[in-house]
Amino acid sequence: MKPKLKFLLDYQCSCLWAADENTRKHFGDNITDLKALGLSPDTIKICDELVWLYSSRLNPIHPLLPSLWSGAMHRYFRNLLIKTYKRMMDELGADYELINEEIEEMLETTSEEEWDNQLRQFLDVPEKFCREAGIHFSTVRELRQEVKLAYENWKKKEDEILRR
């Protein structure tokens, strides 16, 4: 019986997890030594980018607020997620059973336009989203300024990523 791994994203963690007791004893719960599994340096680099991107999806002002990602960024992330999983299957599939816990994310059907509309709504009236989530803020003006600054900072990073 092959050792079992889970392909699962969680904030500030590797994307591979032990899925059985023997694998857990050998690598720990969250597997950070991807080289020891036999992954190539290129695949490890892609995994690192995927994990960083996943963490960047959190709104930097408050994690309950909508992401600052554009529709194009959501598409880029989904494509990278699929690419990473396929690479892992190619490189690990002969020696490990890889359980895909990200299948829903891979099959996400929200269009870029829908994501962009959701982002625009948040940027236009962030106070509405804060109230709905029970998040307190000083003033509407300060909140809007904070959102504007956070979005401008993210947009620069996103533009760099999407230009690659």
Short mmCIF file of N, CA and C in Angstrom, two decimals:
data_model
loop_
_atom_site.label_atom_id
_atom_site.label_comp_id
_atom_site.label_asym_id
_atom_site.label_seq_id
_atom_site.Cartn_x
_atom_site.Cartn_y
_atom_site.Cartn_z
N MET A 1 0.83 -1.19 0.00
CA MET A 1 0.00 0.00 0.00
C MET A 1 0.88 1.25 0.00
N LYS A 2 0.58 2.18 -0.90
CA LYS A 2 1.37 3.41 -1.02
C LYS A 2 1.13 4.33 0.17
N PRO A 3 2.17 5.07 0.59
CA PRO A 3 1.97 6.11 1.60
C PRO A 3 1.00 7.16 1.04
N LYS A 4 0.23 7.78 1.93
CA LYS A 4 -0.79 8.73 1.49
C LYS A 4 -0.40 10.17 1.84
N LEU A 5 -0.60 11.05 0.86
CA LEU A 5 -0.38 12.48 1.03
C LEU A 5 -1.67 13.21 0.67
N LYS A 6 -1.89 14.35 1.34
CA LYS A 6 -3.01 15.22 0.99
C LYS A 6 -2.45 16.49 0.36
N PHE A 7 -3.04 16.88 -0.76
CA PHE A 7 -2.75 18.16 -1.38
C PHE A 7 -3.80 19.12 -0.85
N LEU A 8 -3.38 20.02 0.06
CA LEU A 8 -4.31 20.88 0.78
C LEU A 8 -3.63 22.19 1.13
N LEU A 9 -4.27 23.29 0.79
CA LEU A 9 -3.72 24.60 1.11
C LEU A 9 -4.25 25.10 2.45
N ASP A 10 -3.33 25.63 3.25
CA ASP A 10 -3.68 26.28 4.50
C ASP A 10 -2.68 27.42 4.67
N TYR A 11 -3.10 28.47 5.31
CA TYR A 11 -2.27 29.67 5.41
C TYR A 11 -0.95 29.40 6.12
N GLN A 12 0.12 29.85 5.49
CA GLN A 12 1.48 29.75 6.02
C GLN A 12 1.96 28.31 6.20
N CYS A 13 1.42 27.38 5.42
CA CYS A 13 1.82 25.97 5.50
C CYS A 13 2.20 25.47 4.11
N SER A 14 2.93 24.38 4.08
CA SER A 14 3.20 23.70 2.82
C SER A 14 1.88 23.16 2.26
N CYS A 15 1.87 22.83 0.99
CA CYS A 15 0.64 22.33 0.36
C CYS A 15 0.51 20.81 0.44
N LEU A 16 1.44 20.15 1.09
CA LEU A 16 1.35 18.69 1.24
C LEU A 16 1.29 18.31 2.72
N TRP A 17 0.41 17.36 3.00
CA TRP A 17 0.17 16.90 4.36
C TRP A 17 0.20 15.38 4.39
N ALA A 18 0.61 14.84 5.52
CA ALA A 18 0.55 13.39 5.71
C ALA A 18 -0.92 12.98 5.83
N ALA A 19 -1.27 11.88 5.18
CA ALA A 19 -2.66 11.41 5.21
C ALA A 19 -2.78 10.02 5.82
N ASP A 20 -1.69 9.53 6.37
CA ASP A 20 -1.74 8.26 7.11
C ASP A 20 -0.67 8.29 8.20
N GLU A 21 -0.78 7.38 9.14
CA GLU A 21 0.10 7.41 10.31
C GLU A 21 1.58 7.19 9.96
N ASN A 22 1.89 6.28 9.07
CA ASN A 22 3.29 6.03 8.71
C ASN A 22 3.92 7.25 8.05
N THR A 23 3.18 7.89 7.15
CA THR A 23 3.69 9.10 6.50
C THR A 23 3.87 10.21 7.53
N ARG A 24 2.93 10.32 8.46
CA ARG A 24 3.00 11.33 9.52
C ARG A 24 4.24 11.10 10.39
N LYS A 25 4.52 9.84 10.73
CA LYS A 25 5.70 9.53 11.55
C LYS A 25 6.99 9.91 10.84
N HIS A 26 7.01 9.72 9.54
CA HIS A 26 8.23 9.97 8.77
C HIS A 26 8.43 11.46 8.45
N PHE A 27 7.34 12.17 8.10
CA PHE A 27 7.47 13.56 7.64
C PHE A 27 6.83 14.60 8.55
N GLY A 28 6.00 14.19 9.49
CA GLY A 28 5.22 15.13 10.29
C GLY A 28 3.89 15.41 9.59
N ASP A 29 3.03 16.19 10.25
CA ASP A 29 1.71 16.49 9.67
C ASP A 29 1.82 17.29 8.38
N ASN A 30 2.40 18.48 8.49
CA ASN A 30 2.58 19.34 7.32
C ASN A 30 3.99 19.09 6.79
N ILE A 31 4.08 18.64 5.57
CA ILE A 31 5.37 18.22 5.01
C ILE A 31 6.08 19.42 4.39
N THR A 32 7.12 19.86 5.05
CA THR A 32 7.86 21.03 4.58
C THR A 32 9.11 20.65 3.78
N ASP A 33 9.60 19.45 3.97
CA ASP A 33 10.78 19.00 3.22
C ASP A 33 10.31 18.30 1.94
N LEU A 34 9.93 19.11 0.96
CA LEU A 34 9.38 18.56 -0.28
C LEU A 34 10.44 17.83 -1.10
N LYS A 35 11.68 18.22 -0.92
CA LYS A 35 12.78 17.55 -1.63
C LYS A 35 12.89 16.08 -1.18
N ALA A 36 12.66 15.84 0.11
CA ALA A 36 12.75 14.48 0.64
C ALA A 36 11.69 13.56 0.03
N LEU A 37 10.60 14.14 -0.45
CA LEU A 37 9.57 13.34 -1.12
C LEU A 37 9.98 12.94 -2.53
N GLY A 38 10.95 13.68 -3.07
CA GLY A 38 11.38 13.41 -4.44
C GLY A 38 10.89 14.42 -5.45
N LEU A 39 10.35 15.55 -4.98
CA LEU A 39 9.91 16.59 -5.92
C LEU A 39 11.11 17.32 -6.51
N SER A 40 10.98 17.71 -7.76
CA SER A 40 12.05 18.43 -8.44
C SER A 40 12.13 19.87 -7.92
N PRO A 41 13.30 20.52 -8.08
CA PRO A 41 13.42 21.91 -7.67
C PRO A 41 12.39 22.82 -8.35
N ASP A 42 12.09 22.58 -9.62
CA ASP A 42 11.08 23.40 -10.31
C ASP A 42 9.71 23.25 -9.68
N THR A 43 9.34 22.04 -9.33
CA THR A 43 8.03 21.82 -8.70
C THR A 43 7.99 22.42 -7.31
N ILE A 44 9.08 22.33 -6.57
CA ILE A 44 9.15 22.94 -5.25
C ILE A 44 8.98 24.45 -5.37
N LYS A 45 9.60 25.05 -6.37
CA LYS A 45 9.46 26.49 -6.59
C LYS A 45 8.01 26.86 -6.88
N ILE A 46 7.34 26.05 -7.69
CA ILE A 46 5.93 26.30 -8.00
C ILE A 46 5.08 26.15 -6.74
N CYS A 47 5.39 25.15 -5.92
CA CYS A 47 4.67 24.95 -4.65
C CYS A 47 4.82 26.17 -3.75
N ASP A 48 6.04 26.69 -3.66
CA ASP A 48 6.29 27.87 -2.83
C ASP A 48 5.49 29.06 -3.33
N GLU A 49 5.44 29.25 -4.64
CA GLU A 49 4.65 30.36 -5.20
C GLU A 49 3.17 30.16 -4.88
N LEU A 50 2.69 28.95 -5.04
CA LEU A 50 1.28 28.65 -4.76
C LEU A 50 0.93 28.97 -3.31
N VAL A 51 1.76 28.54 -2.39
CA VAL A 51 1.52 28.78 -0.96
C VAL A 51 1.55 30.28 -0.66
N TRP A 52 2.50 30.99 -1.23
CA TRP A 52 2.57 32.44 -1.02
C TRP A 52 1.32 33.12 -1.57
N LEU A 53 0.93 32.75 -2.78
CA LEU A 53 -0.27 33.34 -3.38
C LEU A 53 -1.51 33.06 -2.54
N TYR A 54 -1.63 31.83 -2.09
CA TYR A 54 -2.79 31.47 -1.28
C TYR A 54 -2.88 32.37 -0.04
N SER A 55 -1.76 32.59 0.62
CA SER A 55 -1.75 33.46 1.80
C SER A 55 -2.04 34.91 1.43
N SER A 56 -1.64 35.33 0.24
CA SER A 56 -1.88 36.72 -0.17
C SER A 56 -3.34 36.97 -0.51
N ARG A 57 -4.12 35.92 -0.63
CA ARG A 57 -5.54 36.09 -0.94
C ARG A 57 -6.28 36.70 0.25
N LEU A 58 -5.78 36.49 1.44
CA LEU A 58 -6.41 37.10 2.61
C LEU A 58 -6.36 38.61 2.52
N ASN A 59 -7.44 39.25 2.87
CA ASN A 59 -7.47 40.71 2.90
C ASN A 59 -6.54 41.17 4.01
N PRO A 60 -5.58 42.07 3.72
CA PRO A 60 -4.60 42.49 4.73
C PRO A 60 -5.19 43.36 5.84
N ILE A 61 -6.37 43.91 5.61
CA ILE A 61 -7.00 44.74 6.64
C ILE A 61 -7.69 43.86 7.68
N HIS A 62 -8.42 42.87 7.20
CA HIS A 62 -9.09 41.92 8.08
C HIS A 62 -9.42 40.67 7.27
N PRO A 63 -9.11 39.49 7.81
CA PRO A 63 -9.32 38.26 7.02
C PRO A 63 -10.78 37.96 6.69
N LEU A 64 -11.73 38.58 7.37
CA LEU A 64 -13.14 38.35 7.04
C LEU A 64 -13.63 39.23 5.89
N LEU A 65 -12.82 40.18 5.48
CA LEU A 65 -13.19 41.04 4.35
C LEU A 65 -12.81 40.36 3.04
N PRO A 66 -13.46 40.74 1.95
CA PRO A 66 -13.16 40.12 0.65
C PRO A 66 -11.71 40.31 0.23
N SER A 67 -11.23 39.37 -0.54
CA SER A 67 -9.88 39.43 -1.09
C SER A 67 -9.75 40.65 -2.01
N LEU A 68 -8.53 41.12 -2.15
CA LEU A 68 -8.25 42.23 -3.07
C LEU A 68 -7.86 41.73 -4.45
N TRP A 69 -7.94 40.44 -4.67
CA TRP A 69 -7.59 39.86 -5.96
C TRP A 69 -8.59 40.24 -7.04
N SER A 70 -8.07 40.49 -8.23
CA SER A 70 -8.91 40.70 -9.41
C SER A 70 -9.36 39.34 -9.95
N GLY A 71 -10.26 39.39 -10.91
CA GLY A 71 -10.68 38.16 -11.57
C GLY A 71 -9.52 37.48 -12.27
N ALA A 72 -8.64 38.27 -12.88
CA ALA A 72 -7.47 37.71 -13.56
C ALA A 72 -6.56 36.99 -12.57
N MET A 73 -6.45 37.53 -11.36
CA MET A 73 -5.61 36.89 -10.34
C MET A 73 -6.23 35.58 -9.88
N HIS A 74 -7.53 35.56 -9.72
CA HIS A 74 -8.21 34.31 -9.36
C HIS A 74 -7.97 33.24 -10.43
N ARG A 75 -8.06 33.64 -11.69
CA ARG A 75 -7.83 32.70 -12.80
C ARG A 75 -6.38 32.20 -12.77
N TYR A 76 -5.43 33.12 -12.59
CA TYR A 76 -4.01 32.76 -12.52
C TYR A 76 -3.78 31.75 -11.39
N PHE A 77 -4.36 32.03 -10.23
CA PHE A 77 -4.19 31.14 -9.08
C PHE A 77 -4.77 29.75 -9.37
N ARG A 78 -5.97 29.71 -9.92
CA ARG A 78 -6.60 28.42 -10.22
C ARG A 78 -5.74 27.62 -11.20
N ASN A 79 -5.21 28.30 -12.22
CA ASN A 79 -4.35 27.62 -13.20
C ASN A 79 -3.07 27.11 -12.54
N LEU A 80 -2.49 27.90 -11.64
CA LEU A 80 -1.29 27.48 -10.93
C LEU A 80 -1.59 26.30 -10.00
N LEU A 81 -2.74 26.33 -9.37
CA LEU A 81 -3.16 25.23 -8.50
C LEU A 81 -3.25 23.93 -9.29
N ILE A 82 -3.89 23.99 -10.44
CA ILE A 82 -4.03 22.80 -11.29
C ILE A 82 -2.67 22.33 -11.78
N LYS A 83 -1.85 23.27 -12.22
CA LYS A 83 -0.51 22.92 -12.71
C LYS A 83 0.32 22.25 -11.61
N THR A 84 0.25 22.79 -10.40
CA THR A 84 1.01 22.24 -9.28
C THR A 84 0.55 20.82 -8.97
N TYR A 85 -0.75 20.62 -8.92
CA TYR A 85 -1.27 19.28 -8.62
C TYR A 85 -0.85 18.28 -9.70
N LYS A 86 -0.94 18.67 -10.95
CA LYS A 86 -0.54 17.77 -12.04
C LYS A 86 0.94 17.43 -11.95
N ARG A 87 1.77 18.44 -11.66
CA ARG A 87 3.21 18.18 -11.52
C ARG A 87 3.48 17.21 -10.37
N MET A 88 2.77 17.40 -9.27
CA MET A 88 2.95 16.50 -8.13
C MET A 88 2.51 15.08 -8.48
N MET A 89 1.41 14.96 -9.19
CA MET A 89 0.96 13.63 -9.61
C MET A 89 2.00 12.97 -10.50
N ASP A 90 2.57 13.74 -11.43
CA ASP A 90 3.60 13.20 -12.32
C ASP A 90 4.83 12.74 -11.55
N GLU A 91 5.23 13.54 -10.56
CA GLU A 91 6.47 13.26 -9.84
C GLU A 91 6.31 12.32 -8.65
N LEU A 92 5.12 12.28 -8.06
CA LEU A 92 4.92 11.48 -6.85
C LEU A 92 3.97 10.30 -7.02
N GLY A 93 3.18 10.33 -8.07
CA GLY A 93 2.11 9.35 -8.25
C GLY A 93 2.53 7.90 -8.24
N ALA A 94 3.75 7.61 -8.65
CA ALA A 94 4.21 6.22 -8.66
C ALA A 94 4.51 5.70 -7.25
N ASP A 95 4.89 6.62 -6.36
CA ASP A 95 5.32 6.21 -5.02
C ASP A 95 4.33 6.55 -3.90
N TYR A 96 3.42 7.50 -4.17
CA TYR A 96 2.48 7.96 -3.14
C TYR A 96 1.07 8.02 -3.70
N GLU A 97 0.10 7.84 -2.82
CA GLU A 97 -1.28 8.13 -3.16
C GLU A 97 -1.51 9.59 -2.79
N LEU A 98 -1.89 10.40 -3.76
CA LEU A 98 -2.07 11.83 -3.53
C LEU A 98 -3.57 12.15 -3.52
N ILE A 99 -4.05 12.58 -2.37
CA ILE A 99 -5.47 12.90 -2.19
C ILE A 99 -5.65 14.40 -2.44
N ASN A 100 -6.50 14.75 -3.39
CA ASN A 100 -6.71 16.14 -3.77
C ASN A 100 -7.83 16.75 -2.93
N GLU A 101 -7.46 17.60 -1.97
CA GLU A 101 -8.43 18.29 -1.13
C GLU A 101 -8.78 19.67 -1.71
N GLU A 102 -8.23 19.99 -2.87
CA GLU A 102 -8.46 21.30 -3.50
C GLU A 102 -9.32 21.19 -4.75
N ILE A 103 -10.01 20.08 -4.91
CA ILE A 103 -10.79 19.87 -6.13
C ILE A 103 -11.86 20.94 -6.33
N GLU A 104 -12.52 21.37 -5.25
CA GLU A 104 -13.54 22.42 -5.38
C GLU A 104 -12.93 23.71 -5.92
N GLU A 105 -11.77 24.06 -5.40
CA GLU A 105 -11.08 25.27 -5.87
C GLU A 105 -10.71 25.13 -7.34
N MET A 106 -10.27 23.95 -7.73
CA MET A 106 -9.88 23.72 -9.13
C MET A 106 -11.08 23.80 -10.07
N LEU A 107 -12.24 23.43 -9.57
CA LEU A 107 -13.44 23.43 -10.40
C LEU A 107 -14.27 24.70 -10.27
N GLU A 108 -13.76 25.69 -9.55
CA GLU A 108 -14.45 26.97 -9.35
C GLU A 108 -14.87 27.55 -10.69
N THR A 109 -16.12 27.98 -10.79
CA THR A 109 -16.64 28.48 -12.07
C THR A 109 -16.98 29.96 -12.06
N THR A 110 -16.69 30.66 -10.97
CA THR A 110 -16.95 32.10 -10.94
C THR A 110 -16.13 32.77 -12.03
N SER A 111 -16.77 33.61 -12.83
CA SER A 111 -16.07 34.26 -13.94
C SER A 111 -15.20 35.41 -13.44
N GLU A 112 -14.24 35.79 -14.27
CA GLU A 112 -13.39 36.94 -13.93
C GLU A 112 -14.23 38.18 -13.69
N GLU A 113 -15.26 38.37 -14.51
CA GLU A 113 -16.13 39.54 -14.38
C GLU A 113 -16.85 39.54 -13.03
N GLU A 114 -17.31 38.37 -12.60
CA GLU A 114 -17.98 38.29 -11.29
C GLU A 114 -17.01 38.64 -10.16
N TRP A 115 -15.79 38.09 -10.23
CA TRP A 115 -14.79 38.43 -9.22
C TRP A 115 -14.50 39.93 -9.23
N ASP A 116 -14.35 40.50 -10.43
CA ASP A 116 -14.07 41.93 -10.54
C ASP A 116 -15.22 42.77 -9.98
N ASN A 117 -16.45 42.35 -10.23
CA ASN A 117 -17.61 43.07 -9.69
C ASN A 117 -17.63 43.01 -8.17
N GLN A 118 -17.34 41.85 -7.61
CA GLN A 118 -17.30 41.71 -6.15
C GLN A 118 -16.21 42.61 -5.56
N LEU A 119 -15.06 42.65 -6.20
CA LEU A 119 -13.97 43.50 -5.74
C LEU A 119 -14.37 44.97 -5.81
N ARG A 120 -14.96 45.37 -6.92
CA ARG A 120 -15.39 46.76 -7.11
C ARG A 120 -16.39 47.16 -6.02
N GLN A 121 -17.33 46.28 -5.72
CA GLN A 121 -18.32 46.57 -4.68
C GLN A 121 -17.63 46.79 -3.33
N PHE A 122 -16.67 45.95 -3.02
CA PHE A 122 -15.94 46.11 -1.76
C PHE A 122 -15.17 47.42 -1.74
N LEU A 123 -14.47 47.73 -2.83
CA LEU A 123 -13.67 48.95 -2.87
C LEU A 123 -14.55 50.20 -2.79
N ASP A 124 -15.76 50.13 -3.34
CA ASP A 124 -16.67 51.28 -3.33
C ASP A 124 -17.27 51.53 -1.95
N VAL A 125 -17.64 50.49 -1.24
CA VAL A 125 -18.29 50.65 0.08
C VAL A 125 -17.77 49.62 1.09
N PRO A 126 -16.51 49.74 1.48
CA PRO A 126 -15.95 48.75 2.40
C PRO A 126 -16.66 48.73 3.76
N GLU A 127 -17.23 49.86 4.14
CA GLU A 127 -17.91 49.92 5.43
C GLU A 127 -19.11 48.96 5.48
N LYS A 128 -19.77 48.77 4.35
CA LYS A 128 -20.90 47.83 4.28
C LYS A 128 -20.42 46.41 4.61
N PHE A 129 -19.29 46.03 4.03
CA PHE A 129 -18.75 44.69 4.25
C PHE A 129 -18.28 44.53 5.70
N CYS A 130 -17.72 45.60 6.26
CA CYS A 130 -17.29 45.55 7.66
C CYS A 130 -18.49 45.36 8.59
N ARG A 131 -19.52 46.13 8.34
CA ARG A 131 -20.72 46.01 9.19
C ARG A 131 -21.32 44.61 9.09
N GLU A 132 -21.41 44.08 7.88
CA GLU A 132 -21.98 42.74 7.69
C GLU A 132 -21.15 41.67 8.39
N ALA A 133 -19.85 41.88 8.48
CA ALA A 133 -18.96 40.90 9.12
C ALA A 133 -18.76 41.19 10.61
N GLY A 134 -19.37 42.27 11.11
CA GLY A 134 -19.21 42.62 12.52
C GLY A 134 -17.84 43.18 12.85
N ILE A 135 -17.21 43.81 11.86
CA ILE A 135 -15.87 44.38 12.05
C ILE A 135 -16.01 45.86 12.36
N HIS A 136 -15.39 46.29 13.44
CA HIS A 136 -15.46 47.69 13.86
C HIS A 136 -14.34 48.49 13.20
N PHE A 137 -14.62 49.75 12.90
CA PHE A 137 -13.63 50.64 12.30
C PHE A 137 -13.84 52.03 12.87
N SER A 138 -12.80 52.88 12.77
CA SER A 138 -12.86 54.22 13.36
C SER A 138 -13.89 55.08 12.64
N THR A 139 -13.56 55.47 11.42
CA THR A 139 -14.48 56.28 10.62
C THR A 139 -14.53 55.71 9.21
N VAL A 140 -15.59 56.03 8.51
CA VAL A 140 -15.71 55.57 7.12
C VAL A 140 -14.56 56.12 6.30
N ARG A 141 -14.23 57.36 6.53
CA ARG A 141 -13.13 57.99 5.77
C ARG A 141 -11.81 57.24 5.99
N GLU A 142 -11.48 56.96 7.25
CA GLU A 142 -10.24 56.24 7.55
C GLU A 142 -10.25 54.83 6.97
N LEU A 143 -11.39 54.16 7.07
CA LEU A 143 -11.50 52.82 6.51
C LEU A 143 -11.29 52.86 5.00
N ARG A 144 -11.94 53.78 4.35
CA ARG A 144 -11.80 53.87 2.89
C ARG A 144 -10.36 54.17 2.49
N GLN A 145 -9.69 55.02 3.26
CA GLN A 145 -8.29 55.34 2.97
C GLN A 145 -7.41 54.10 3.17
N GLU A 146 -7.67 53.36 4.24
CA GLU A 146 -6.90 52.14 4.51
C GLU A 146 -7.11 51.11 3.40
N VAL A 147 -8.36 50.96 2.96
CA VAL A 147 -8.67 50.02 1.88
C VAL A 147 -8.00 50.47 0.59
N LYS A 148 -8.06 51.75 0.31
CA LYS A 148 -7.44 52.28 -0.92
C LYS A 148 -5.93 52.00 -0.92
N LEU A 149 -5.27 52.27 0.18
CA LEU A 149 -3.83 52.05 0.28
C LEU A 149 -3.49 50.55 0.16
N ALA A 150 -4.24 49.72 0.86
CA ALA A 150 -3.99 48.27 0.78
C ALA A 150 -4.19 47.77 -0.64
N TYR A 151 -5.23 48.26 -1.30
CA TYR A 151 -5.50 47.82 -2.67
C TYR A 151 -4.39 48.29 -3.61
N GLU A 152 -3.95 49.53 -3.49
CA GLU A 152 -2.86 50.04 -4.34
C GLU A 152 -1.59 49.20 -4.16
N ASN A 153 -1.27 48.87 -2.91
CA ASN A 153 -0.09 48.03 -2.65
C ASN A 153 -0.24 46.65 -3.26
N TRP A 154 -1.42 46.05 -3.08
CA TRP A 154 -1.64 44.73 -3.66
C TRP A 154 -1.61 44.78 -5.18
N LYS A 155 -2.24 45.80 -5.76
CA LYS A 155 -2.36 45.89 -7.22
C LYS A 155 -0.98 45.90 -7.88
N LYS A 156 -0.02 46.57 -7.26
CA LYS A 156 1.35 46.58 -7.79
C LYS A 156 1.92 45.16 -7.83
N LYS A 157 1.74 44.42 -6.74
CA LYS A 157 2.23 43.03 -6.69
C LYS A 157 1.51 42.17 -7.72
N GLU A 158 0.20 42.33 -7.79
CA GLU A 158 -0.59 41.53 -8.72
C GLU A 158 -0.17 41.80 -10.17
N ASP A 159 0.02 43.06 -10.49
CA ASP A 159 0.44 43.40 -11.86
C ASP A 159 1.77 42.74 -12.21
N GLU A 160 2.71 42.72 -11.26
CA GLU A 160 4.00 42.05 -11.48
C GLU A 160 3.80 40.56 -11.73
N ILE A 161 2.96 39.94 -10.92
CA ILE A 161 2.71 38.50 -11.05
C ILE A 161 2.09 38.19 -12.40
N LEU A 162 1.10 38.95 -12.79
CA LEU A 162 0.37 38.67 -14.03
C LEU A 162 1.18 39.01 -15.29
N ARG A 163 2.22 39.83 -15.14
CA ARG A 163 3.09 40.16 -16.29
C ARG A 163 4.08 39.04 -16.60
N ARG A 164 4.32 38.13 -15.67
CA ARG A 164 5.31 37.06 -15.87
C ARG A 164 4.96 36.19 -17.05
#
